XYZ file of C-alpha atoms in Angstrom:
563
model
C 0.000 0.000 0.000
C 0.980 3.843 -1.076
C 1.431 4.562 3.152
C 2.787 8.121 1.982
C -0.514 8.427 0.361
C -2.634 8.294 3.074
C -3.555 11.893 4.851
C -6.116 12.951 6.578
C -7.357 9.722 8.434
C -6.190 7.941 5.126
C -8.210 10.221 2.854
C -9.147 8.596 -0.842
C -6.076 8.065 -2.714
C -4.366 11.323 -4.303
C -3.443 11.370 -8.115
C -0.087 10.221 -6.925
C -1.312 6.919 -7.082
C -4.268 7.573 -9.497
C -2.404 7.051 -12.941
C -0.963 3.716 -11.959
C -3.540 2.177 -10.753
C -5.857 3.155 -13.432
C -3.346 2.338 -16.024
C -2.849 -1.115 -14.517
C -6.804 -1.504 -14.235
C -7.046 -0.562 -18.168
C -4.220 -2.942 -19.048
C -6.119 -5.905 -17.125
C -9.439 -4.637 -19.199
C -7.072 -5.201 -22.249
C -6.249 -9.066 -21.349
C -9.783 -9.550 -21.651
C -10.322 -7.910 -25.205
C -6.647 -9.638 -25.822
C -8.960 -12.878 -26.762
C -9.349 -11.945 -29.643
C -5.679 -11.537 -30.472
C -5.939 -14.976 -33.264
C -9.952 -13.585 -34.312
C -9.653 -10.084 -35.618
C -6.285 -9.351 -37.920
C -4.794 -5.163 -38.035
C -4.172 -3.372 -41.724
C -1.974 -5.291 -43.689
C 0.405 -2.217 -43.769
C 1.090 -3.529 -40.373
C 2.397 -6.790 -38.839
C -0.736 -8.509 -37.983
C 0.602 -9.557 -34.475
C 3.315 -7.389 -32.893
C 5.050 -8.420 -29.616
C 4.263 -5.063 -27.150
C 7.158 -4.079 -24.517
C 5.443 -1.522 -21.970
C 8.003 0.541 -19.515
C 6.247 2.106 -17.239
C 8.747 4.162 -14.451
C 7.483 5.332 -11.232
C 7.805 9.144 -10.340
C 10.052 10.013 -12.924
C 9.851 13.796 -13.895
C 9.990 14.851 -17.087
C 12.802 16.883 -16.972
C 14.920 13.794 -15.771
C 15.966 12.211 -19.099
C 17.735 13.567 -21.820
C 15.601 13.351 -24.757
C 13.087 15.712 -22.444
C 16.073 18.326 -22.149
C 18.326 17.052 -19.209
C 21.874 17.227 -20.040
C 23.335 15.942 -16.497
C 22.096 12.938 -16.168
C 22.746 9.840 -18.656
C 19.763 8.106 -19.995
C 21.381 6.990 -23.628
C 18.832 3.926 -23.827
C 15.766 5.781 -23.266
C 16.861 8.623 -25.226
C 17.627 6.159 -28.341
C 13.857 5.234 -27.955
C 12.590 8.656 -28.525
C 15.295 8.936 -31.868
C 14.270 5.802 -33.136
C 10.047 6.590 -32.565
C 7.282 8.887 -31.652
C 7.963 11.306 -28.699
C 5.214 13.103 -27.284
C 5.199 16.449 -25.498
C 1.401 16.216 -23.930
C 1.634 12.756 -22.661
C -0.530 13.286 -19.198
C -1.246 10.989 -16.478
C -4.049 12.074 -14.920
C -6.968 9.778 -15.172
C -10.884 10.298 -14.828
C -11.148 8.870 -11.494
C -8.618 8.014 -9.007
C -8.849 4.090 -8.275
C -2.588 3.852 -9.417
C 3.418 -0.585 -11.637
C 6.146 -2.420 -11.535
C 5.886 -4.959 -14.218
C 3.317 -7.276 -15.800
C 3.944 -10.030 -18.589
C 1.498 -11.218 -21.085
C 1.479 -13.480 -24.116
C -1.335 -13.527 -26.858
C -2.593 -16.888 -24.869
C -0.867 -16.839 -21.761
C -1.332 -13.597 -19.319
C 1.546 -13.212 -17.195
C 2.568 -10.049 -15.132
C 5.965 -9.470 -12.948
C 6.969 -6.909 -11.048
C 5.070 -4.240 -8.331
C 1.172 -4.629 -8.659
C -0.031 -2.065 -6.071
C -3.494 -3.329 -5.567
C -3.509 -5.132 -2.787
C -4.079 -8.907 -2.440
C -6.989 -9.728 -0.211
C -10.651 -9.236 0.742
C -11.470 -11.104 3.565
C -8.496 -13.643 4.803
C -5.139 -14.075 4.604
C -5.351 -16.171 0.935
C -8.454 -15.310 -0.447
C -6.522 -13.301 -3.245
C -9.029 -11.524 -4.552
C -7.408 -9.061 -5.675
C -4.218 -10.551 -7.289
C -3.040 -10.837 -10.284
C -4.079 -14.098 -11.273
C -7.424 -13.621 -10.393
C -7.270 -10.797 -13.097
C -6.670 -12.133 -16.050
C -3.117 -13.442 -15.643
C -1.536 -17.066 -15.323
C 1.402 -15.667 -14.011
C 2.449 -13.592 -11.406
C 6.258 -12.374 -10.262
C 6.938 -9.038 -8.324
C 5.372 -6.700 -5.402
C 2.085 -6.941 -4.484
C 2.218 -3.269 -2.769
C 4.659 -0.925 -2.948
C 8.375 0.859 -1.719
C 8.412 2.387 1.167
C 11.604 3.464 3.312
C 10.428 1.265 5.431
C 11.886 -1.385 2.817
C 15.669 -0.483 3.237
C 18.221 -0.792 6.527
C 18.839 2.352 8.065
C 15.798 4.328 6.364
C 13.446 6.624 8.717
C 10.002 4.581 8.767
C 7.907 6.540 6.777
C 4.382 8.094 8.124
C 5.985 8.524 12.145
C 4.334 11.389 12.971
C 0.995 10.280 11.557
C 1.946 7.014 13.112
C 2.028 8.638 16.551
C -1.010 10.626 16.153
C -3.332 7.968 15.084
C -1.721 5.869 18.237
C -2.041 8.629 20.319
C -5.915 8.784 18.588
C -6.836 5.626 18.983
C -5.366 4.849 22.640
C -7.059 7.856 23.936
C -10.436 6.419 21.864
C -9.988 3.063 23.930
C -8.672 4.549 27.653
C -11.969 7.329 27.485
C -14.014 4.021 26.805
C -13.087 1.662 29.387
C -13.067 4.611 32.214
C -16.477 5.419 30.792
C -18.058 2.043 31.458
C -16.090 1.499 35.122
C -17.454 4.927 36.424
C -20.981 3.770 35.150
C -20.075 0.921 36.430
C -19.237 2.014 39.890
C -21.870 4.925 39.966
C -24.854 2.817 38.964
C -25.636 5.074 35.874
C -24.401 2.184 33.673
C -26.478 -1.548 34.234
C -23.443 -3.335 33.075
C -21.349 -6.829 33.958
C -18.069 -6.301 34.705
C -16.778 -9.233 32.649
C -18.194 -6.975 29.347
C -16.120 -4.243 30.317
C -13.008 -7.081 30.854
C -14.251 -8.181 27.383
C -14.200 -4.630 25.989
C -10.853 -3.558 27.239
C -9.296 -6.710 25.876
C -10.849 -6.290 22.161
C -10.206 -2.901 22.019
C -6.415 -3.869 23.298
C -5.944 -6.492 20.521
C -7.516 -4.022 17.834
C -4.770 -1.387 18.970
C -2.140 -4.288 19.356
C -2.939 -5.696 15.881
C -3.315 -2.527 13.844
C -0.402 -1.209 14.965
C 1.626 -3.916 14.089
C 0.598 -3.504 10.276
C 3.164 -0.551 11.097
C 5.207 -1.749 13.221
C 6.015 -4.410 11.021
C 5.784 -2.679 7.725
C 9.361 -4.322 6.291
C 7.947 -7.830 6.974
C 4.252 -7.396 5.852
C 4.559 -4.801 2.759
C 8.091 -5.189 1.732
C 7.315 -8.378 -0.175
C 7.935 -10.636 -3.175
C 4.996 -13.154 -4.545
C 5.687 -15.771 -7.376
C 2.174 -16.297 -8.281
C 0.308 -17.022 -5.462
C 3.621 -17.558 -2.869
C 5.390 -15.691 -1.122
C 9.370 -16.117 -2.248
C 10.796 -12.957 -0.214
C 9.613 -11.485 3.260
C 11.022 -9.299 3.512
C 12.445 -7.917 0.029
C 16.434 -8.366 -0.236
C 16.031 -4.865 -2.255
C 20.016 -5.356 -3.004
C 19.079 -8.043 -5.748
C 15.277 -6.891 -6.244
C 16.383 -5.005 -9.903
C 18.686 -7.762 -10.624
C 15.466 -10.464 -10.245
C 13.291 -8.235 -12.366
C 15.861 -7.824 -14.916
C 16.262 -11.534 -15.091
C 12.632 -12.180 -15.491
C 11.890 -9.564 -18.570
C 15.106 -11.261 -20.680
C 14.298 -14.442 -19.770
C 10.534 -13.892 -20.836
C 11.732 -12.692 -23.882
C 14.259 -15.466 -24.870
C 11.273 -18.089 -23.810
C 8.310 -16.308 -26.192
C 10.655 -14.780 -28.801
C 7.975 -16.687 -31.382
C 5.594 -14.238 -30.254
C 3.180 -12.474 -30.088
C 3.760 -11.519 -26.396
C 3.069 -8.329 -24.494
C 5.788 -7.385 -21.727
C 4.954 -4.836 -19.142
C 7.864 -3.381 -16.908
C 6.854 -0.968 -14.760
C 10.061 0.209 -12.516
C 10.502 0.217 -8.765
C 12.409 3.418 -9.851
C 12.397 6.009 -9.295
C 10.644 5.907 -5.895
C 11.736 6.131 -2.644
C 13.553 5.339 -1.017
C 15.757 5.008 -4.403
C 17.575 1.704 -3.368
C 20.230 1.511 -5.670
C 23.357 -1.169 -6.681
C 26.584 -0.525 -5.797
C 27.462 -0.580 -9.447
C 25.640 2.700 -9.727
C 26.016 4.833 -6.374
C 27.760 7.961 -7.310
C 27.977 7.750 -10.704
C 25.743 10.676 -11.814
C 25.528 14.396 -11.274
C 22.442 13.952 -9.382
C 22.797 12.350 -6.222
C 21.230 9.096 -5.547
C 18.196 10.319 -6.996
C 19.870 10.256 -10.559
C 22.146 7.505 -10.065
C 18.783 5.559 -9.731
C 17.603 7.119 -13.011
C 20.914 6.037 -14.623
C 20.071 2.508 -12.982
C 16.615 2.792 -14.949
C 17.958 3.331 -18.161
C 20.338 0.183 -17.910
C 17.663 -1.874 -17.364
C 15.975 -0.658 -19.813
C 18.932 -0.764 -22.123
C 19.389 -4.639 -21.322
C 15.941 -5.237 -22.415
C 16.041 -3.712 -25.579
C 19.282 -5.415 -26.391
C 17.809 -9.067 -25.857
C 15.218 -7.865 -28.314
C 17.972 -6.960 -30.615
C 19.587 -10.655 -29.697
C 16.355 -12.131 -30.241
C 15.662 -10.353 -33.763
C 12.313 -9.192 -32.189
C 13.216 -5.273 -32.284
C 11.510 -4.420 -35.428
C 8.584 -6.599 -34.751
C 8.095 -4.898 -31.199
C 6.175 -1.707 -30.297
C 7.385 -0.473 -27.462
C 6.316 2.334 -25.030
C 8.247 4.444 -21.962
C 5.895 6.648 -19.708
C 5.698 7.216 -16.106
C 3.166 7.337 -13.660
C 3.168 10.600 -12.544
C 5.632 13.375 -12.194
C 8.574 13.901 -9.860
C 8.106 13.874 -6.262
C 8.995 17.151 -5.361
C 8.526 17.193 -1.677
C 10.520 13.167 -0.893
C 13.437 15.073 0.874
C 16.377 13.546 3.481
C 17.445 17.031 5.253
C 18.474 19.230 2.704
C 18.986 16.607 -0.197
C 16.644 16.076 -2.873
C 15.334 12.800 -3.406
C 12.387 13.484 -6.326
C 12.144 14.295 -9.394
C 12.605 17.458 -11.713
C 9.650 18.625 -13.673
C 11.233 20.974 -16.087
C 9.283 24.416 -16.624
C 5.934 23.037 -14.989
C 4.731 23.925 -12.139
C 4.032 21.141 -9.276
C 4.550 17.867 -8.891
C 3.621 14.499 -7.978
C 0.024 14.255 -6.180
C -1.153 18.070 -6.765
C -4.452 17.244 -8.665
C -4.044 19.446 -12.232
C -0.879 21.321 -11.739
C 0.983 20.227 -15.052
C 4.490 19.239 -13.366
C 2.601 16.359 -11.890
C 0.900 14.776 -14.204
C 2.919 15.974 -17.730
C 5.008 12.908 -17.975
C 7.712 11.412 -20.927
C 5.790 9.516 -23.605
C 7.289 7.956 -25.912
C 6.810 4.933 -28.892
C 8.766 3.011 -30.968
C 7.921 0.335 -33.934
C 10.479 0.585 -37.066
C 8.937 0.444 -40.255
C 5.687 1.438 -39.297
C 6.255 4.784 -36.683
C 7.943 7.105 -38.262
C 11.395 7.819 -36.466
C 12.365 11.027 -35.028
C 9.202 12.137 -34.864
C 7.927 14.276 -32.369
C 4.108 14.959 -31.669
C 2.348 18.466 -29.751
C -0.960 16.859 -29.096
C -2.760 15.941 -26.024
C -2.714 12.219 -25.107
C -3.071 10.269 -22.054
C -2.034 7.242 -20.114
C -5.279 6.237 -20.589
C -4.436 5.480 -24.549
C -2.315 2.334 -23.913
C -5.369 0.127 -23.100
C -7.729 0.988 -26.557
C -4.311 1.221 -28.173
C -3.141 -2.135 -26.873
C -6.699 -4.013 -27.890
C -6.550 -2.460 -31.517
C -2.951 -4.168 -31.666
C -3.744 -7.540 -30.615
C -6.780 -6.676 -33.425
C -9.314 -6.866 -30.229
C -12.714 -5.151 -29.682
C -13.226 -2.185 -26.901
C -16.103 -3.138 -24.284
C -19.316 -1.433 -25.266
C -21.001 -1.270 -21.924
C -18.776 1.490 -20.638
C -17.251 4.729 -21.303
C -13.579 4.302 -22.651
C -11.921 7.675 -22.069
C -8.178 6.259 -23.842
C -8.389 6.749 -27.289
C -6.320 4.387 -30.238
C -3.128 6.393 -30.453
C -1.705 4.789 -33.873
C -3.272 6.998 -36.346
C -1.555 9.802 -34.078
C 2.032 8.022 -33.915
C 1.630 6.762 -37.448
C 0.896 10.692 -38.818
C -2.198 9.388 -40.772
C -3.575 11.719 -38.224
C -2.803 15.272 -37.167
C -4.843 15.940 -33.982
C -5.907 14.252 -30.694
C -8.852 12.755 -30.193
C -9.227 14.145 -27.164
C -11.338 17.140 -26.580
C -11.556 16.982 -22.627
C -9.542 16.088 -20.284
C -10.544 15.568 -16.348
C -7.700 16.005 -13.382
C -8.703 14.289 -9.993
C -6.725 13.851 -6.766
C -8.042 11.247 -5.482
C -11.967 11.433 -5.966
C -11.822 15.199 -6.164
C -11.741 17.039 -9.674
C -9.486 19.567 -9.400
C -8.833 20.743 -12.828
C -10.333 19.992 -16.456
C -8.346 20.548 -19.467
C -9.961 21.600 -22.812
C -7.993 21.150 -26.312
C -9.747 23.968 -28.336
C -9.063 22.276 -32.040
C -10.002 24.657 -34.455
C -7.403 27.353 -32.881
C -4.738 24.890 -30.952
C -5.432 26.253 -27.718
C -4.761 23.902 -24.645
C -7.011 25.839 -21.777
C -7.157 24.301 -18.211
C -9.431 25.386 -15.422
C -8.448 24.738 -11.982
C -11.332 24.496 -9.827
C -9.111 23.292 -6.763
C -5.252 24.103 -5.969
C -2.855 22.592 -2.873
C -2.152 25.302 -0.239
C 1.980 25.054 -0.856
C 4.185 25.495 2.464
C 5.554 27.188 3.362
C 4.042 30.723 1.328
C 5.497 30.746 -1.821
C 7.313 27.289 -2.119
C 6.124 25.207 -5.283
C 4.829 22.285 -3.510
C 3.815 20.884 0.359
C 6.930 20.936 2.150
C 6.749 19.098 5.429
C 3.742 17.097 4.455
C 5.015 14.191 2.442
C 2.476 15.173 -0.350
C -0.136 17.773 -0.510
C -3.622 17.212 0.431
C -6.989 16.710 -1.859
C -9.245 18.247 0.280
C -10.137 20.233 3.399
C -7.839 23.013 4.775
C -4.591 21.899 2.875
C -6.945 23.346 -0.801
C -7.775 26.319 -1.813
C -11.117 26.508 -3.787
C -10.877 28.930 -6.926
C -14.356 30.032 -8.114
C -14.566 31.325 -11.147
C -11.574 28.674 -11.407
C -8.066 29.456 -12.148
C -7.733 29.586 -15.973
C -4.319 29.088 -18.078
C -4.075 28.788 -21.655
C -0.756 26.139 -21.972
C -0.178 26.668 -25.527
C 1.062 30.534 -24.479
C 2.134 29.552 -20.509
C 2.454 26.097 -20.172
C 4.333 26.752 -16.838
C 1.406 28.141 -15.595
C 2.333 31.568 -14.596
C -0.343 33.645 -15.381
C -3.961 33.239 -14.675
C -5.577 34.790 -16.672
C -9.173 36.744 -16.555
C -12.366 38.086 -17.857
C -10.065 41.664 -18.062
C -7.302 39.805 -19.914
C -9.018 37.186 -22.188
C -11.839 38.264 -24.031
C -12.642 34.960 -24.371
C -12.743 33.679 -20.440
C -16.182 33.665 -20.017
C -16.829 31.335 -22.794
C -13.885 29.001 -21.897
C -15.334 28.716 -18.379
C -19.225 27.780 -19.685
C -18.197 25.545 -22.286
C -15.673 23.858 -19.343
C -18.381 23.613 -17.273
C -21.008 21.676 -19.435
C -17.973 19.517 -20.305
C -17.931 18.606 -16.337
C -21.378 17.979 -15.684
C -21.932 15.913 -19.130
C -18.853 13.992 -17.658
C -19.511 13.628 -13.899
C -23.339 12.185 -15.109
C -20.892 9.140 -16.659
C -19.126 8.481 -13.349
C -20.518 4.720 -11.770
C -19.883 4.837 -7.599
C -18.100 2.130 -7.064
C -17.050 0.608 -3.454
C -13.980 2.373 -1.956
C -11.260 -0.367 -1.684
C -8.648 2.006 -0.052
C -11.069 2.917 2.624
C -10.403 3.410 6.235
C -11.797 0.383 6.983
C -9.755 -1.690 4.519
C -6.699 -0.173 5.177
C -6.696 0.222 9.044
C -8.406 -2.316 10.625
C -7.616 -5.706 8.705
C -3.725 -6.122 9.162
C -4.524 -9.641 8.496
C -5.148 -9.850 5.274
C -1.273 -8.723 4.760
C -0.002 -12.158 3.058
C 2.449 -13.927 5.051
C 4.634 -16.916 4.155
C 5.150 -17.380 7.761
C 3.307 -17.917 11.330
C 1.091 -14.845 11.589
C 2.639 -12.100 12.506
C 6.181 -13.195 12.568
C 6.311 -13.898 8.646
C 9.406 -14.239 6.787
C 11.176 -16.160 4.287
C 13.638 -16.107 1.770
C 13.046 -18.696 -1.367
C 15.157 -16.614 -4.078
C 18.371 -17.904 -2.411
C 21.311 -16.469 -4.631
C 19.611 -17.351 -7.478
C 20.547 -14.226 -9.506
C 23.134 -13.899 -11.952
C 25.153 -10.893 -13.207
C 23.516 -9.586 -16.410
């Protein structure tokens, strides 16, 4: 689970999770469509079953890598992606509704997904699984089931202390007012009650406390976790081989399905905290460890392209390199920097619409049918890769549901010259905050901001001493009329502008507006998995390859190799 994520009493999930998750949920929509991968053939100008290779990185700003503009730190692998294919300059990853990637394998018959899954595992008990992998359209399962935390390394500061102590403190005080309550009734006569159901009371209430605080104060053992499909093979995570096993599983994949078709999702434990990286690496860049773990990246990356070369699969392949979100702007040890760099937009990871977070690299590759070098000024989304994915393996889109990705090949291929997409919604968690509006007949990219983070201190660009900013309450400011930016003139967002400096402001804002209702009367409620219930009060349904609580094993052994 995304602890840093939780604020507020665990509030619902901010958009630093949001793109993930909802990129992983319309990947596993994909599997389903993907059964029609031998049914329904593509244009013959194209190879009728491609193998697909999906990177997906985790808080990776887009000012990090050097086809984006960096020049410090070394990313030649990812940078030869974007020479030899499509790179986009709009790529966002905000997603219409916020429900968060490490990395997930899948062949045109067999499903199979490796790497961090950050959806949980369980409903109800320990192994019911219900929300795995497998029971999700995949036959095989290698990787995280949750997500980092510092919690994960030696010598870290647990993450989520202070909120730690507070909810303790909460909780303790909840229980001691309580049982005092009941004795003074007790003793007073105002209360007709036993004094074995007070016994009985005090003891629950002690066991809640007990067991909910040991889904903290055993985060390394519960959360920092490797499953092999349905087992438990690492508790807790050896992170000093972790990159090295996930490595070893994408080229071995490969080798093993290099007749094809297959589809290969990596999505990175990097670049997230706490940025665990191999000696090989430490102190190599100009960065810190923050881009000596982006260097890290783009090796592993590079190795995986190269057993595509060995395999004679590269110009079969299309391949795709995003991120989740933007750069973490406010993960910080002391005075060092541990996130991400954003470039010229403002914010960062988890701040509902402002661009820095949710602007991210995009970028395709598929010789002999994308046209190299080419570099694309439209507005696309995360959200593309599932319709895009389904019209590759020549599958059919669900018609019982709105499907707000649109098929991005006419796009990469040039056979188009515009999005698709007119609208564009930006939640933090459950809360719209801004709506973006691609104005086609004049290029105009407007975006409304209906709700902002309060940044602190005054004046910073982000939520310093929070650990991310909030969605809602105090910690927002609420902008009505909203906060209105037109990115194709400021795309850093540096000028609001108004009814006295845009003739055409009122008419932005109304036609906005009827975009958000039309769009908020297609939203389905659905049950809150990340609730407060779910997340606080069932430490048991943590998976455990051990004697609940004391769980731990170690079933890798030194089974990886140098690559």
């Amino acid at each position: 689970m995304e602890i840093a994520a939780y604020q507020e009493m665990i509030a619902p999930l901010p958009c630093t999770a949001i793109a993930a998750i909802l990129f992983r949920r319309y990947l596993l929509m994909a599997l389903t469509s993907c059964l029609f991968w031998n049914t329904f053939g593509l244009s013959a100008a194209m190879d009728p079953k491609p193998n697909i290779l999906l990177f997906l990185a985790d808080d990776l700003g887009i000012g990090d890598i050097g086809c984006y503009g960096n020049n410090t730190i070394r990313t030649p692998n990812i940078d030869r992606l974007a020479r030899e294919g499509v790179k986009l300059t709009q790529h966002i990853a905000a997603a219409p509704l916020c429900t968060p990637s490490r990395a997930a394998f899948l062949t045109g018959r067999y499903p199979i997904r490796s790497g961090k899954w950050h959806q949980g595992v369980n409903c109800e008990s320990f192994n019911d699984h219900c929300h795995h992998p497998l029971s999700h359209g995949f036959d095989y399962f290698y990787g995280m089931p949750f997500t980092l935390l510092n919690n994960c390394q030696e010598n870290k500061p647990p993450e989520l202390d202070v909120a730690l102590q507070a909810k303790l403190w909460l909780y303790s005080q909840i229980i001691i007012v309580t049982v005092l309550t009941l004795a003074a009734g007790k003793l007073t006569g105002l209360i007709s009650i036993r004094w074995k159901i007070i016994a009985c009371f005090t003891l629950v209430g002690s066991l809640f406390f007990i067991s909910w605080y040991s889904s903290y104060g055993f985060v390394q053992y519960w959360n920092c976790i490797l499953m092999r499909n349905h087992d438990v093979t690492e508790q807790p995570m050896r992170l000093e081989r972790t990159a090295s096993l996930m490595l070893k599983e994408a080229v071995s994949f490969i080798k093993r399905n290099r007749h094809g078709p297959f589809l290969l999702f990596v999505s990175f434990l990097h670049v997230h905290t706490p940025l665990f990286t191999t000696a090989k690496f430490l102190g190599k860049s100009h960065h810190g460890l923050y881009g000596d773990n982006v260097e890290e990246m783009d090796w592993m990356v590079g190795k995986i392209l190269d057993s595509l070369d060995k395999q004679g699969l590269k110009n079969h392949t299309f391949t795709y390199f995003a991120s989740d979100h933007g750069g973490h702007l406010e993960a910080q040890d002391g005075s060092t920097q541990l996130g991400g760099w954003n470039g010229i937009y403002k914010g960062g990871k988890g701040m509902g619409g402002w661009e820095g977070g949710i602007r991210v690299p995009g970028i395709f590759r598929w010789p002999g049918v994308l046209p190299a070098g080419t570099v694309i000024d439209e507005p696309t989304s995360l959200m593309d890769i599932y319709p895009t994915v389904v019209h590759l393996a020549g599958g059919i889109l669900p018609q019982d549901r709105v499907i707000d990705g649109r098929n991005l090949v006419p796009l990469l291929q040039g056979r188009a010259q515009k999005s698709e997409h007119e609208f564009l919604f930006h939640y933090c968690g459950s809360y719209l905050h801004a709506v973006r509006w691609h104005q086609k007949d004049s290029g105009a990219i407007w975006k409304a901001h209906y709700v902002t983070p309060v940044f602190h201190p005054p004046g910073a660009g982000a939520c310093y001493g929070k650990g991310i900013c909030p969605c809602f309450g105090e910690g927002v400011t609420h902008h009505d009329p909203p906060l209105l930016f037109d990115l194709s003139r400021d795309p850093s967002e540096a000028k609001p502008l108004s009814a006295d400096t845009e003739p055409l402001f009122d008419t932005v804002i109304r036609k906005i507006g009827r975009a958000t209702e039309e769009h908020r009367r297609t939203l389905t409620p659905v049950p809150e998995q990340l609730s407060v219930y779910n997340i606080m009060w069932k430490p048991w349904l943590q998976p455990c390859c051990g004697t609940f609580p004391f769980c731990w094993c170690d079933k890798e052994g030194d089974s990886t190799q140098s690559l």
